[in-house]
XYZ file of N, CA and C in Angstrom:
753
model
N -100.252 -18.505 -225.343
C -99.612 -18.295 -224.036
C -99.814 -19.543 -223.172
N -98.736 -20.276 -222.391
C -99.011 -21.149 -221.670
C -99.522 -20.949 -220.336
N -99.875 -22.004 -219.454
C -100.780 -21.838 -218.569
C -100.225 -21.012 -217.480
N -98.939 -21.597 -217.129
C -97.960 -21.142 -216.201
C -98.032 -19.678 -216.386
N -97.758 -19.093 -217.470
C -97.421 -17.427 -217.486
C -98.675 -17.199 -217.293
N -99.584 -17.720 -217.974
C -101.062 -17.142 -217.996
C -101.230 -16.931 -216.182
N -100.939 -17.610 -215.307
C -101.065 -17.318 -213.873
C -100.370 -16.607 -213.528
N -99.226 -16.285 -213.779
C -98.416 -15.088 -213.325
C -99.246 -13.648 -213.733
N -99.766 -13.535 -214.656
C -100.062 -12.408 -215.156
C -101.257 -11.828 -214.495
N -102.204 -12.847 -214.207
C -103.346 -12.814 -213.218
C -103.463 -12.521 -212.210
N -101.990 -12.851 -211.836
C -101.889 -12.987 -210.097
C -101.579 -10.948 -210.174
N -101.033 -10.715 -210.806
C -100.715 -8.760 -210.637
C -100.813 -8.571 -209.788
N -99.344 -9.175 -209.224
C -98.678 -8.541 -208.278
C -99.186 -8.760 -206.738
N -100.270 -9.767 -207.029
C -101.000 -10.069 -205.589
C -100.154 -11.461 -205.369
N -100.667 -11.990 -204.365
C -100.175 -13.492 -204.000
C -101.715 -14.132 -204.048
N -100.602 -15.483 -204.357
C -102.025 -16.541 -204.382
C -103.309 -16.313 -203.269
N -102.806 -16.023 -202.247
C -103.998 -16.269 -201.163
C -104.864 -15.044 -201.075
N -104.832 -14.218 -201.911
C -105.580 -12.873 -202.052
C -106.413 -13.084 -203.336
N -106.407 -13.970 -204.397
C -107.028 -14.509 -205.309
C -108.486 -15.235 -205.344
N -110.034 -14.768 -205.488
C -110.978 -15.172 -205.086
C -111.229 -15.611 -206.820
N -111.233 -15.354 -207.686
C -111.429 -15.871 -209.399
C -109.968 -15.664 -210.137
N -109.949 -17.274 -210.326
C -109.199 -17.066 -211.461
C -109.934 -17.850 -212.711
N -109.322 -16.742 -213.973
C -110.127 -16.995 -215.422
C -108.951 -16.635 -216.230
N -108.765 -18.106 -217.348
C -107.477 -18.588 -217.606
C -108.200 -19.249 -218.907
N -109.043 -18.562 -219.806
C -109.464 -19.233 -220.352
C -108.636 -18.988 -221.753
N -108.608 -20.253 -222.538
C -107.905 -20.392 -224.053
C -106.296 -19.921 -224.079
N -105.770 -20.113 -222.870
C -104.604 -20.354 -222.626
C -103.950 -21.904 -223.105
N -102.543 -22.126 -223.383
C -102.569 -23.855 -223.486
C -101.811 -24.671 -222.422
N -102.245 -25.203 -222.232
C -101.703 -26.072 -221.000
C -100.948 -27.233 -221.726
N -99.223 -27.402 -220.837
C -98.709 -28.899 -221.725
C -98.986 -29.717 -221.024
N -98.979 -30.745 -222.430
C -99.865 -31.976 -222.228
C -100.993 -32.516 -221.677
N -101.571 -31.665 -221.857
C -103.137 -31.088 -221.609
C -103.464 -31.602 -219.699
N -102.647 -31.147 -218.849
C -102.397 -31.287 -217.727
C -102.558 -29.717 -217.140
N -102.892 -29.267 -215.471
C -102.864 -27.853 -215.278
C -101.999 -27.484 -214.502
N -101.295 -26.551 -214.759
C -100.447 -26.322 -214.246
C -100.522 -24.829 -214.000
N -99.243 -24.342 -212.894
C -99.489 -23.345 -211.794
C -100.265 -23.196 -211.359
N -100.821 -23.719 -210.648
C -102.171 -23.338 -209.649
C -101.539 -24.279 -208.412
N -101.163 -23.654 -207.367
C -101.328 -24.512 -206.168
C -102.256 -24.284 -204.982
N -102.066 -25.560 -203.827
C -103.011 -24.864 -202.786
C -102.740 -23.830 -202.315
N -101.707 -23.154 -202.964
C -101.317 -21.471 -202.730
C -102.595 -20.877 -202.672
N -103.347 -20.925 -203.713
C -104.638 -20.457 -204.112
C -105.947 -20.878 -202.933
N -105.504 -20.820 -201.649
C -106.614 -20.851 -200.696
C -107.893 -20.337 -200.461
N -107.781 -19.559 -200.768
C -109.169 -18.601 -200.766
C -109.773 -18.523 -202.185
N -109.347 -19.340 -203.308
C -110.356 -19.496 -204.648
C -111.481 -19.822 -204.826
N -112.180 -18.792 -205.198
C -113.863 -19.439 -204.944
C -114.386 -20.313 -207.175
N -113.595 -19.416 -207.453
C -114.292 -19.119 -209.207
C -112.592 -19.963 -210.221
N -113.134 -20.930 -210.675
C -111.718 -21.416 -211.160
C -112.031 -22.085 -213.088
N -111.737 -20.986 -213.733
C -112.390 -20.708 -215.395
C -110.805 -21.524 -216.344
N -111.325 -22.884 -216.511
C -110.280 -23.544 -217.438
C -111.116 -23.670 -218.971
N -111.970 -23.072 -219.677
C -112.863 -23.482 -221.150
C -111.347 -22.902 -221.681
N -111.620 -24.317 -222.862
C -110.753 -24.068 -224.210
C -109.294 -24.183 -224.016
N -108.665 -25.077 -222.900
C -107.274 -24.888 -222.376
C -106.415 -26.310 -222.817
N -107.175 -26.860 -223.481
C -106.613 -28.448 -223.997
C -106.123 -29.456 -222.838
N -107.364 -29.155 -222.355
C -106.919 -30.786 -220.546
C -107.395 -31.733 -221.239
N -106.865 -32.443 -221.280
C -106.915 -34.130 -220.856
C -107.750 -34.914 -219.915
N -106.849 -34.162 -218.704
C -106.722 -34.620 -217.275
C -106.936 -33.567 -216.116
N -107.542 -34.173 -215.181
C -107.598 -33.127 -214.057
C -107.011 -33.664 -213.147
N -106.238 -34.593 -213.506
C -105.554 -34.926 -212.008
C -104.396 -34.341 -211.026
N -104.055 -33.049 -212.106
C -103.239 -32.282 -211.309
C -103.740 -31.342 -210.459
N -105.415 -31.454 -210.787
C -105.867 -30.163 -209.774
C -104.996 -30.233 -208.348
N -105.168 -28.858 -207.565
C -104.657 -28.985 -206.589
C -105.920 -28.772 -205.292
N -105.553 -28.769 -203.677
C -107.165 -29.453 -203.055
C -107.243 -27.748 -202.817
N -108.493 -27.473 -203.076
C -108.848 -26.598 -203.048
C -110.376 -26.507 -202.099
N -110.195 -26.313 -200.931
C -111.224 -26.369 -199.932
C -112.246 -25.115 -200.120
N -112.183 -24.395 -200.334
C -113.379 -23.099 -200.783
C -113.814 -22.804 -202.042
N -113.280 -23.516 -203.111
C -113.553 -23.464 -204.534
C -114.953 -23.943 -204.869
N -115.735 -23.258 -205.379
C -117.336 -23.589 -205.592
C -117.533 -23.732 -207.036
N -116.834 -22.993 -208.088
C -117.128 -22.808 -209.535
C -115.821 -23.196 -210.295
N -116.195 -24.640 -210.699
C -115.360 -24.668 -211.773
C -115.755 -24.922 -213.365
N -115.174 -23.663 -213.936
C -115.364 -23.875 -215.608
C -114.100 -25.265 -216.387
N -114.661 -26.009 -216.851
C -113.857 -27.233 -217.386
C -114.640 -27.623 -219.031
N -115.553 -26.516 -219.581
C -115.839 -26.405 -220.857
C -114.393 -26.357 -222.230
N -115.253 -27.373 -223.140
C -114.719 -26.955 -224.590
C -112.914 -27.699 -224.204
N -112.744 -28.676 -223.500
C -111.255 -29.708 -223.397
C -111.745 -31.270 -223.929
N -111.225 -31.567 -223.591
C -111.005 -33.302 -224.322
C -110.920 -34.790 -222.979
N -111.611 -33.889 -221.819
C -111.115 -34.974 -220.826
C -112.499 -35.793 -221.240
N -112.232 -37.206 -220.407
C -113.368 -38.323 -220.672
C -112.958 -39.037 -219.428
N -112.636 -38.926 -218.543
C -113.041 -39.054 -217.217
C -111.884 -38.740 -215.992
N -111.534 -39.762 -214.759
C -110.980 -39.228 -213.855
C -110.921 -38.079 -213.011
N -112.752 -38.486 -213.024
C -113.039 -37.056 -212.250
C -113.342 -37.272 -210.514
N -112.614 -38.638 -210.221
C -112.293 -39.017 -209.116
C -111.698 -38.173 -207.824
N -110.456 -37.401 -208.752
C -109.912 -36.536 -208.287
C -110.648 -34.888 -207.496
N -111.663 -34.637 -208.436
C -112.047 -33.732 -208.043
C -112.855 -33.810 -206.574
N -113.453 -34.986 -206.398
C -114.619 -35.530 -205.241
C -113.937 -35.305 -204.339
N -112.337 -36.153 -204.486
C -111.541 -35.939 -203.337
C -110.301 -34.715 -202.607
N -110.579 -33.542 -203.888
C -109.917 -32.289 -203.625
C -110.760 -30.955 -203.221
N -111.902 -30.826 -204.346
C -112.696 -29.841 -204.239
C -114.059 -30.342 -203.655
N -113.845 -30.336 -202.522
C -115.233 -31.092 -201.771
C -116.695 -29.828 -201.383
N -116.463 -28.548 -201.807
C -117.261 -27.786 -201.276
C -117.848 -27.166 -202.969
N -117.699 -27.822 -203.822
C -117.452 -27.629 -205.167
C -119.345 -27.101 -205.383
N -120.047 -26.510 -205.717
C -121.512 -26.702 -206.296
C -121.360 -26.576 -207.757
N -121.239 -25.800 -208.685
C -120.971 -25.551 -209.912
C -119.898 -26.239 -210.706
N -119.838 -27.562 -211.980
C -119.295 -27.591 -212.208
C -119.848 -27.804 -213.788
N -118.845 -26.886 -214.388
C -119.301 -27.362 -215.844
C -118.467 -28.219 -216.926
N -118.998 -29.521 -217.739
C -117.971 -30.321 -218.467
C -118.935 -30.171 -219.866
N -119.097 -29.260 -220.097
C -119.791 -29.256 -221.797
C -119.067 -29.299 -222.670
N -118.844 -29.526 -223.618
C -117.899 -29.778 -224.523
C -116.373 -30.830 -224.636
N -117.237 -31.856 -223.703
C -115.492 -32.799 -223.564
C -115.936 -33.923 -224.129
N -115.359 -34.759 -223.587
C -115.960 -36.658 -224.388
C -116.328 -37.622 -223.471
N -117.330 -37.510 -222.397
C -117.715 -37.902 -221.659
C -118.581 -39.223 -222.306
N -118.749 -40.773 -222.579
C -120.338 -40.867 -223.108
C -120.601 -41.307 -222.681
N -120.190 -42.242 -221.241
C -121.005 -43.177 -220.261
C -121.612 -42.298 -218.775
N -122.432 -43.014 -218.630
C -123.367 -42.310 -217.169
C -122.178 -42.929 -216.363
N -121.266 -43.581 -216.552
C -120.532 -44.666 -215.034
C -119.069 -43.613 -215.494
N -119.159 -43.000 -216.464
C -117.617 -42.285 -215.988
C -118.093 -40.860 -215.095
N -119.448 -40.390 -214.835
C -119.704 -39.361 -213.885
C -119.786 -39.709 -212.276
N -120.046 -41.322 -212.029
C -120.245 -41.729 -210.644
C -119.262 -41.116 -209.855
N -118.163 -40.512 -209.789
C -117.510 -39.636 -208.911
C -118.016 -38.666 -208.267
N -118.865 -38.251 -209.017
C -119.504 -36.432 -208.781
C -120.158 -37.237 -207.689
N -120.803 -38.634 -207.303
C -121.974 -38.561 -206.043
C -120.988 -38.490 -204.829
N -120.172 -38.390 -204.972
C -119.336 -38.058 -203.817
C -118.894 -36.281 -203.382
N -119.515 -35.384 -204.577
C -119.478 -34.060 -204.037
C -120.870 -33.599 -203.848
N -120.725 -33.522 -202.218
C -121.822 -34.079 -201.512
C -122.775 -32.451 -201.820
N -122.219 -31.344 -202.128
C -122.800 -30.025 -202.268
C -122.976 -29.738 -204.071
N -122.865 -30.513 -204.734
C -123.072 -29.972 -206.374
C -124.631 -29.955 -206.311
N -124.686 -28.351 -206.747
C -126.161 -28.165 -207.067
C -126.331 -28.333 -208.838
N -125.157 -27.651 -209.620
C -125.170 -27.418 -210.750
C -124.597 -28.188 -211.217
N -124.754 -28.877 -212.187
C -123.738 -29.713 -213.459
C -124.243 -29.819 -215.029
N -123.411 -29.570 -215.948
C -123.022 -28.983 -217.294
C -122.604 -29.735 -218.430
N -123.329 -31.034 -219.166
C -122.662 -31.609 -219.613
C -123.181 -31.467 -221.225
N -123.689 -30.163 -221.871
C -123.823 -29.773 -223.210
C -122.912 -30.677 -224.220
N -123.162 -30.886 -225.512
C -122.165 -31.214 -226.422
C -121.479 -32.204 -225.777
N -122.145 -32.987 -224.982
C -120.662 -34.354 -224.740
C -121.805 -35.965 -225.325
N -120.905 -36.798 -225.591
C -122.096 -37.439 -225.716
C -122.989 -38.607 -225.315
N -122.456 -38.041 -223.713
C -123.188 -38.715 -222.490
C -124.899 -37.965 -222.888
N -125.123 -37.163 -223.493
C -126.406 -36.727 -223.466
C -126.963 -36.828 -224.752
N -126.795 -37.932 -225.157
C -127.334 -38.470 -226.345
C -128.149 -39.922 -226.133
N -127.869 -40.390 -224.744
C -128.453 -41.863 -224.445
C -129.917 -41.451 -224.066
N -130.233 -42.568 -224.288
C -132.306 -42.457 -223.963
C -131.757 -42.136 -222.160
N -133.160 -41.688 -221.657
C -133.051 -41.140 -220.578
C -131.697 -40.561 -219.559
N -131.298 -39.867 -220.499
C -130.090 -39.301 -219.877
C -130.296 -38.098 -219.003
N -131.290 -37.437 -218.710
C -131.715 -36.715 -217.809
C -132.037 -37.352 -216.278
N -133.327 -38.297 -216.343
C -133.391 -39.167 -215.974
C -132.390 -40.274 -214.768
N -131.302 -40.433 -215.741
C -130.361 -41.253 -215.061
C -129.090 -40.536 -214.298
N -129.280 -39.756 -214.994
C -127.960 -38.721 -214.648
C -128.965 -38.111 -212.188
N -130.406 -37.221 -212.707
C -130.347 -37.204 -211.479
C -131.002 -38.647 -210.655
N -130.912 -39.131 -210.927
C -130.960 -40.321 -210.119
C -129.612 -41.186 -209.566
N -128.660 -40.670 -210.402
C -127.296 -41.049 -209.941
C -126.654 -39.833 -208.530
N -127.117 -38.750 -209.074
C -126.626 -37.791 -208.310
C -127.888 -37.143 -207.842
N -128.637 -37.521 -206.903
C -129.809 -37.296 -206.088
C -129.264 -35.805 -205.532
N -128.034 -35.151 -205.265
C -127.991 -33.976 -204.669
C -128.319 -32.752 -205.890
N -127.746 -33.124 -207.189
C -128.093 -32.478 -208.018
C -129.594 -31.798 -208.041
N -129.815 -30.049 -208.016
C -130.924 -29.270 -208.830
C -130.870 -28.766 -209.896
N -130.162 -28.572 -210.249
C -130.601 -28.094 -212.236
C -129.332 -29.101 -213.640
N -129.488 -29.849 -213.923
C -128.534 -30.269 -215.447
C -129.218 -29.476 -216.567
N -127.572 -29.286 -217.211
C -127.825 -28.139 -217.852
C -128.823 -27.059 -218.366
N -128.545 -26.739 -216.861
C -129.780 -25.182 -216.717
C -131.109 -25.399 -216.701
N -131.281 -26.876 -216.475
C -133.149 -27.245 -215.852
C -133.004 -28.230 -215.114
N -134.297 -27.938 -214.353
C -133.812 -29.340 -212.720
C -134.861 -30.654 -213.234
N -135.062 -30.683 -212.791
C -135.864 -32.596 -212.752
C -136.985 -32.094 -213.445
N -137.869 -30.585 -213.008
C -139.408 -30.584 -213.506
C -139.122 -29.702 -214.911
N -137.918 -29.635 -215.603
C -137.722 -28.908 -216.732
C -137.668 -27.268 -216.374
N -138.091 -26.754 -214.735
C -137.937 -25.440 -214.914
C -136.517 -24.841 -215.035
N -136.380 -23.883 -215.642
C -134.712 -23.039 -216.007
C -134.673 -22.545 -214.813
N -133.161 -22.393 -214.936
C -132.405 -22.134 -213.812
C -132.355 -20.459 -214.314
N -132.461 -19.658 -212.604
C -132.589 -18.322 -212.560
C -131.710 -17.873 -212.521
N -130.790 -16.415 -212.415
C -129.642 -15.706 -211.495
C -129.427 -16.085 -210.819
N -130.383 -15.734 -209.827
C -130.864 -15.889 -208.293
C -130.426 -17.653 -207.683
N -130.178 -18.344 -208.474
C -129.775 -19.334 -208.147
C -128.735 -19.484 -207.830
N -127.649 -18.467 -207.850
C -126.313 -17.909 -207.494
C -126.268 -17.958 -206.651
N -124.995 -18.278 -205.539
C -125.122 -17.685 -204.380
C -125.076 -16.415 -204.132
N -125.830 -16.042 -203.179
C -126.013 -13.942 -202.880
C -125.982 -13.514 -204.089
N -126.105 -14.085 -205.451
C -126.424 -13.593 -206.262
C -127.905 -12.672 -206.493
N -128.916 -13.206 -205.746
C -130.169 -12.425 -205.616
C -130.298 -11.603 -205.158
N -129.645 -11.747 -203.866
C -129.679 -10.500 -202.692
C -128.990 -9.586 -203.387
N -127.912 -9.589 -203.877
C -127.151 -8.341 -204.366
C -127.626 -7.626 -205.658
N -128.189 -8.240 -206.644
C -129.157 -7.871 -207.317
C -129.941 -7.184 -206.865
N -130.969 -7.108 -206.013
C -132.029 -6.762 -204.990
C -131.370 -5.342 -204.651
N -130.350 -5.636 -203.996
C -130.044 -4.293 -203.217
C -129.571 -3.591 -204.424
N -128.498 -4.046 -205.213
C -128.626 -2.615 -206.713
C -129.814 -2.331 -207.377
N -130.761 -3.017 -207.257
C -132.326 -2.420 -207.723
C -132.874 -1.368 -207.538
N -132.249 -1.474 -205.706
C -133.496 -0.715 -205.020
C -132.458 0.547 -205.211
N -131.179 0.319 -204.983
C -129.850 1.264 -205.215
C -130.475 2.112 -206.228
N -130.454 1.542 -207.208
C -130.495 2.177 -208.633
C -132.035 3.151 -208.479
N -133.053 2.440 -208.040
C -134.493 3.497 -207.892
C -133.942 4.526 -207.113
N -133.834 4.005 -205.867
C -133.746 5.319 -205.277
C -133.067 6.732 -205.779
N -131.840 6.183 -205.974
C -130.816 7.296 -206.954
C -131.961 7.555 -208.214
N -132.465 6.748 -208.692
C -133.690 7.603 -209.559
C -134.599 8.446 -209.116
N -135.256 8.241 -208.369
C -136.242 8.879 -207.763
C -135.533 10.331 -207.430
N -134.542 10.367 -206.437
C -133.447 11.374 -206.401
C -133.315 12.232 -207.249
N -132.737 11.906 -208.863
C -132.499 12.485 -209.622
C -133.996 13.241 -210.113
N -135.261 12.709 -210.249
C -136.494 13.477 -210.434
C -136.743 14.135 -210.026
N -136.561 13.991 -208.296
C -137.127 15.469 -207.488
C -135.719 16.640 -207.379
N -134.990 16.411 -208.222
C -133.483 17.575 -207.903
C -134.020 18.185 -209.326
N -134.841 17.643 -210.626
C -135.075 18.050 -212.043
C -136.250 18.974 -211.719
N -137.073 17.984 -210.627
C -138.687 18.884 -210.515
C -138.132 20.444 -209.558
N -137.088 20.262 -208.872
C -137.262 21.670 -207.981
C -136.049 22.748 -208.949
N -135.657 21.996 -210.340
C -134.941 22.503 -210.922
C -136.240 23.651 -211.705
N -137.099 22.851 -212.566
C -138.301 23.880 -213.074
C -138.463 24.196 -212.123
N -139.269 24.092 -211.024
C -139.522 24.897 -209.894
C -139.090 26.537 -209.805
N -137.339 26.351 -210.028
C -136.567 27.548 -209.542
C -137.193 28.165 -210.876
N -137.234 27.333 -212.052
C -137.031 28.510 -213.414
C -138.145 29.008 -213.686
N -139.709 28.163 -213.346
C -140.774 28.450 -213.280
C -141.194 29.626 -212.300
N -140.630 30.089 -211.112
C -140.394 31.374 -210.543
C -139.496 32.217 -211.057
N -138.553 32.070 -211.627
C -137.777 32.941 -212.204
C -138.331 33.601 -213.483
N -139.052 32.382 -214.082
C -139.901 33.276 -215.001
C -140.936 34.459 -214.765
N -141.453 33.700 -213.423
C -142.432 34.545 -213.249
C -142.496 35.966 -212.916
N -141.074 36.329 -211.674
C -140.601 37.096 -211.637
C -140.420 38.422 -212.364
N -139.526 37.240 -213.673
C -139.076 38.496 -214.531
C -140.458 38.984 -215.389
N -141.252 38.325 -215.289
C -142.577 38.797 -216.075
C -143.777 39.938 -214.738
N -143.180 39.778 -213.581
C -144.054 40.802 -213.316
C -142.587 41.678 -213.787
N -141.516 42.114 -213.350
C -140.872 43.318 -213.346
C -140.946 44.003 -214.951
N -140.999 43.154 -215.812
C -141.421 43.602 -217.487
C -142.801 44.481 -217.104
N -143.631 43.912 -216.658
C -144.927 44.352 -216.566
C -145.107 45.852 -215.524
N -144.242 45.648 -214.481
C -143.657 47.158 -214.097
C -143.315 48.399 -214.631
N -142.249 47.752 -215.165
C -141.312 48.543 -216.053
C -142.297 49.340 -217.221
N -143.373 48.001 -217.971
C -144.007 48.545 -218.808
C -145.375 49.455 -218.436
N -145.728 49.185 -217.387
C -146.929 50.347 -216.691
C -146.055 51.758 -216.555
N -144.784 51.687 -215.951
C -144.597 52.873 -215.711
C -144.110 53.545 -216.949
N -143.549 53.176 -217.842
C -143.777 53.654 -219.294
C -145.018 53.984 -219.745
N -145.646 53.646 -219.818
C -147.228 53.540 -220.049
C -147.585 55.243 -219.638
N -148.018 54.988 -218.201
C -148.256 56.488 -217.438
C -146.893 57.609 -217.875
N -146.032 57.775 -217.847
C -144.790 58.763 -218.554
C -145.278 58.880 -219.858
N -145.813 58.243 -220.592
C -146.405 58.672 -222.041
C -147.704 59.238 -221.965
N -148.563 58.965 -220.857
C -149.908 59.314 -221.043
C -149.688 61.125 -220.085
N -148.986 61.032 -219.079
C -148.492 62.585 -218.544
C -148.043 63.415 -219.975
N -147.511 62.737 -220.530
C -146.640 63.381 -221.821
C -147.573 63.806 -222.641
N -148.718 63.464 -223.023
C -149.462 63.646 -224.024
C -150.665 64.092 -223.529
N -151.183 64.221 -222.023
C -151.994 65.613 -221.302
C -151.169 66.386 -221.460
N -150.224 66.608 -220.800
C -149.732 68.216 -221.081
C -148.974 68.597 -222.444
N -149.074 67.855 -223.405
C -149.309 68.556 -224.928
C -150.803 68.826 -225.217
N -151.370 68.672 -224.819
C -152.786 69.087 -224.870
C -153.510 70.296 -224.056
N -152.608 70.361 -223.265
C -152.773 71.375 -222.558
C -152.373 72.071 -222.627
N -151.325 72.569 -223.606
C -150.189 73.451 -224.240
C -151.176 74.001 -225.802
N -151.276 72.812 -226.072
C -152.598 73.427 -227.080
C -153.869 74.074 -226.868
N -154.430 73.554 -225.858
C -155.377 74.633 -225.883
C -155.210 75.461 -225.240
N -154.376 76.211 -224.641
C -153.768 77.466 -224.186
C -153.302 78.281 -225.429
N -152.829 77.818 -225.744
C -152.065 78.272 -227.344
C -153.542 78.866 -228.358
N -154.692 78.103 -228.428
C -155.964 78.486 -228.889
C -156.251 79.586 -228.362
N -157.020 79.899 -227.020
C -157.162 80.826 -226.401
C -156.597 82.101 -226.485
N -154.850 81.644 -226.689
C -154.805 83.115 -227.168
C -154.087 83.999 -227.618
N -154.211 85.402 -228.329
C -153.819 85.484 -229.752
C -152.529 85.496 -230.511
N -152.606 85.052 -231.179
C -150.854 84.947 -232.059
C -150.213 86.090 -231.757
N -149.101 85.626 -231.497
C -147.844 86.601 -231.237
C -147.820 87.860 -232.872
N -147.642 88.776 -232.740
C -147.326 89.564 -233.415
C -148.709 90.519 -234.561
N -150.053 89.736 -233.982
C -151.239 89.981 -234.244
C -151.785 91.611 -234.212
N -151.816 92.566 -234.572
C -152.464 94.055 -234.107
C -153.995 93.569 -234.194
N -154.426 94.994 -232.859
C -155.397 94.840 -232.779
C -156.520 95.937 -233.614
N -157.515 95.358 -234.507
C -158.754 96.147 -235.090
C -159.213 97.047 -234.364
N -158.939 98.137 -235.380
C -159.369 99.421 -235.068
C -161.249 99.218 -235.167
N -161.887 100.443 -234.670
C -163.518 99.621 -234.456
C -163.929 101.501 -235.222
N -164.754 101.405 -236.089
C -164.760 102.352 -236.932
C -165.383 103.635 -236.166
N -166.301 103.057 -235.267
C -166.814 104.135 -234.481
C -166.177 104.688 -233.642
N -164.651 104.642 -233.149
C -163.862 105.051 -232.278
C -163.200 105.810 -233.622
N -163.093 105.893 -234.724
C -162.474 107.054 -235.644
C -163.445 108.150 -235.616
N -165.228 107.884 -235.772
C -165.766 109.284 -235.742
C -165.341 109.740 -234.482
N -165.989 109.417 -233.356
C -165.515 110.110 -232.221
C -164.277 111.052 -232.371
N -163.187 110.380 -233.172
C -162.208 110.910 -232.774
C -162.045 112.613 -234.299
N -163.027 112.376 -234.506
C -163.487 113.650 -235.870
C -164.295 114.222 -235.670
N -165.153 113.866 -234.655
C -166.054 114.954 -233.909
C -165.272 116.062 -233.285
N -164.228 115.435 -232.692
C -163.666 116.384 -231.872
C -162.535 117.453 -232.372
């Protein structure tokens, strides 16, 4: 896909000046020149060209709020003149993968007076003896080449702009909504841990008063029995007593 459509498609339906990143990467650009992008694009902060076959950047257009430009994995080897004098608020720029090999084709960059970051991996400007070295001493504004500053320490997130702060605040975002979610789980047992309990006294109700209905039940079968002992079977006659027959032959 060429570069031109590749911006139409990006833009969806917005206009240039509503555009804060554009990322256009492994698109092809003719004659390794960039094209569609104008100072239409006012408000561009994030501008992603890796893998687009530039040459040249001299078509950039001036882009006064643009801070990040990706320019990885192309074929340019210098005329980066242009950029000093378009993108002047520029901090981030990355050229890893192009054909850079002299320290005197970067002397442009000391003219972007705000570059904190610069990117020159795989080129083979970073193959000369003290090329760390010379590189920030050319560009005294420079803090980190590629991703370590002068004392070798790596470059953080947080080295982002408001990149930290916003981190920070989804941190604390994210605990809190945790914490949240624990005490809505703890008053969740809570409810079921009474509900259990509940239903275990009313079992225990239920089962006492069963209890006593069986024990009434089984006094008064006992009490039916020994009444029943006491006294005499139905249909029983009673013994004649022998001395009540003389009497009754005396007479």
């Amino acid at each position: 896909m060429d570069m031109k459509k590749r911006v139409s498609l990006e833009l969806r339906h917005r206009s240039p000046t509503e555009v804060q990143e554009l990322v256009l990467d492994n698109c092809r650009s003719s004659e390794g020149k960039i094209e569609g992008i104008t100072e239409e694009f006012s408000n561009l902060e994030l501008l992603s060209l890796i893998n687009v076959g530039l040459t040249s950047v001299a078509d950039v257009p001036k882009l006064d709020k643009l801070k990040k430009l990706e320019l990885s994995d192309n074929r340019i080897s210098g005329g980066l003149e242009v950029l000093a004098e378009r993108l002047v608020n520029l901090t981030h720029l990355n050229l890893s993968g192009n054909k850079f090999k002299d320290i005197s084709t970067l002397e442009p960059l000391k003219k972007l007076l705000h570059l904190k970051s610069l990117d020159l991996f795989n080129c083979e400007v970073t193959n000369l003896a003290d090329y760390r070295e010379s590189i920030f001493k050319l560009l005294p504004q420079l803090t980190y080449l590629d991703g370590y500053d002068i004392d070798d320490c790596e470059a953080s997130d947080s080295d982002g702009e408001g990149d930290g702060v916003d981190d920070e605040d989804e941190e604390e975002g994210g605990s809190e909504g945790f914490e949240e979610e624990e005490e809505e789980e703890e008053d969740v047992v809570a409810e079921d841990d009474d509900d259990d309990s509940s239903s275990e006294d009313e079992d225990g109700e239920v089962n006492g008063d069963v209890d006593s209905e069986e024990e009434e039940e089984e006094e008064e079968e006992e009490e039916e029995e020994d009444d029943e002992d006491l006294s005499p079977a139905k249909g029983e006659k009673r013994k004649r007593d022998p001395e009540d027959d003389e009497d009754e032959d005396d007479e």
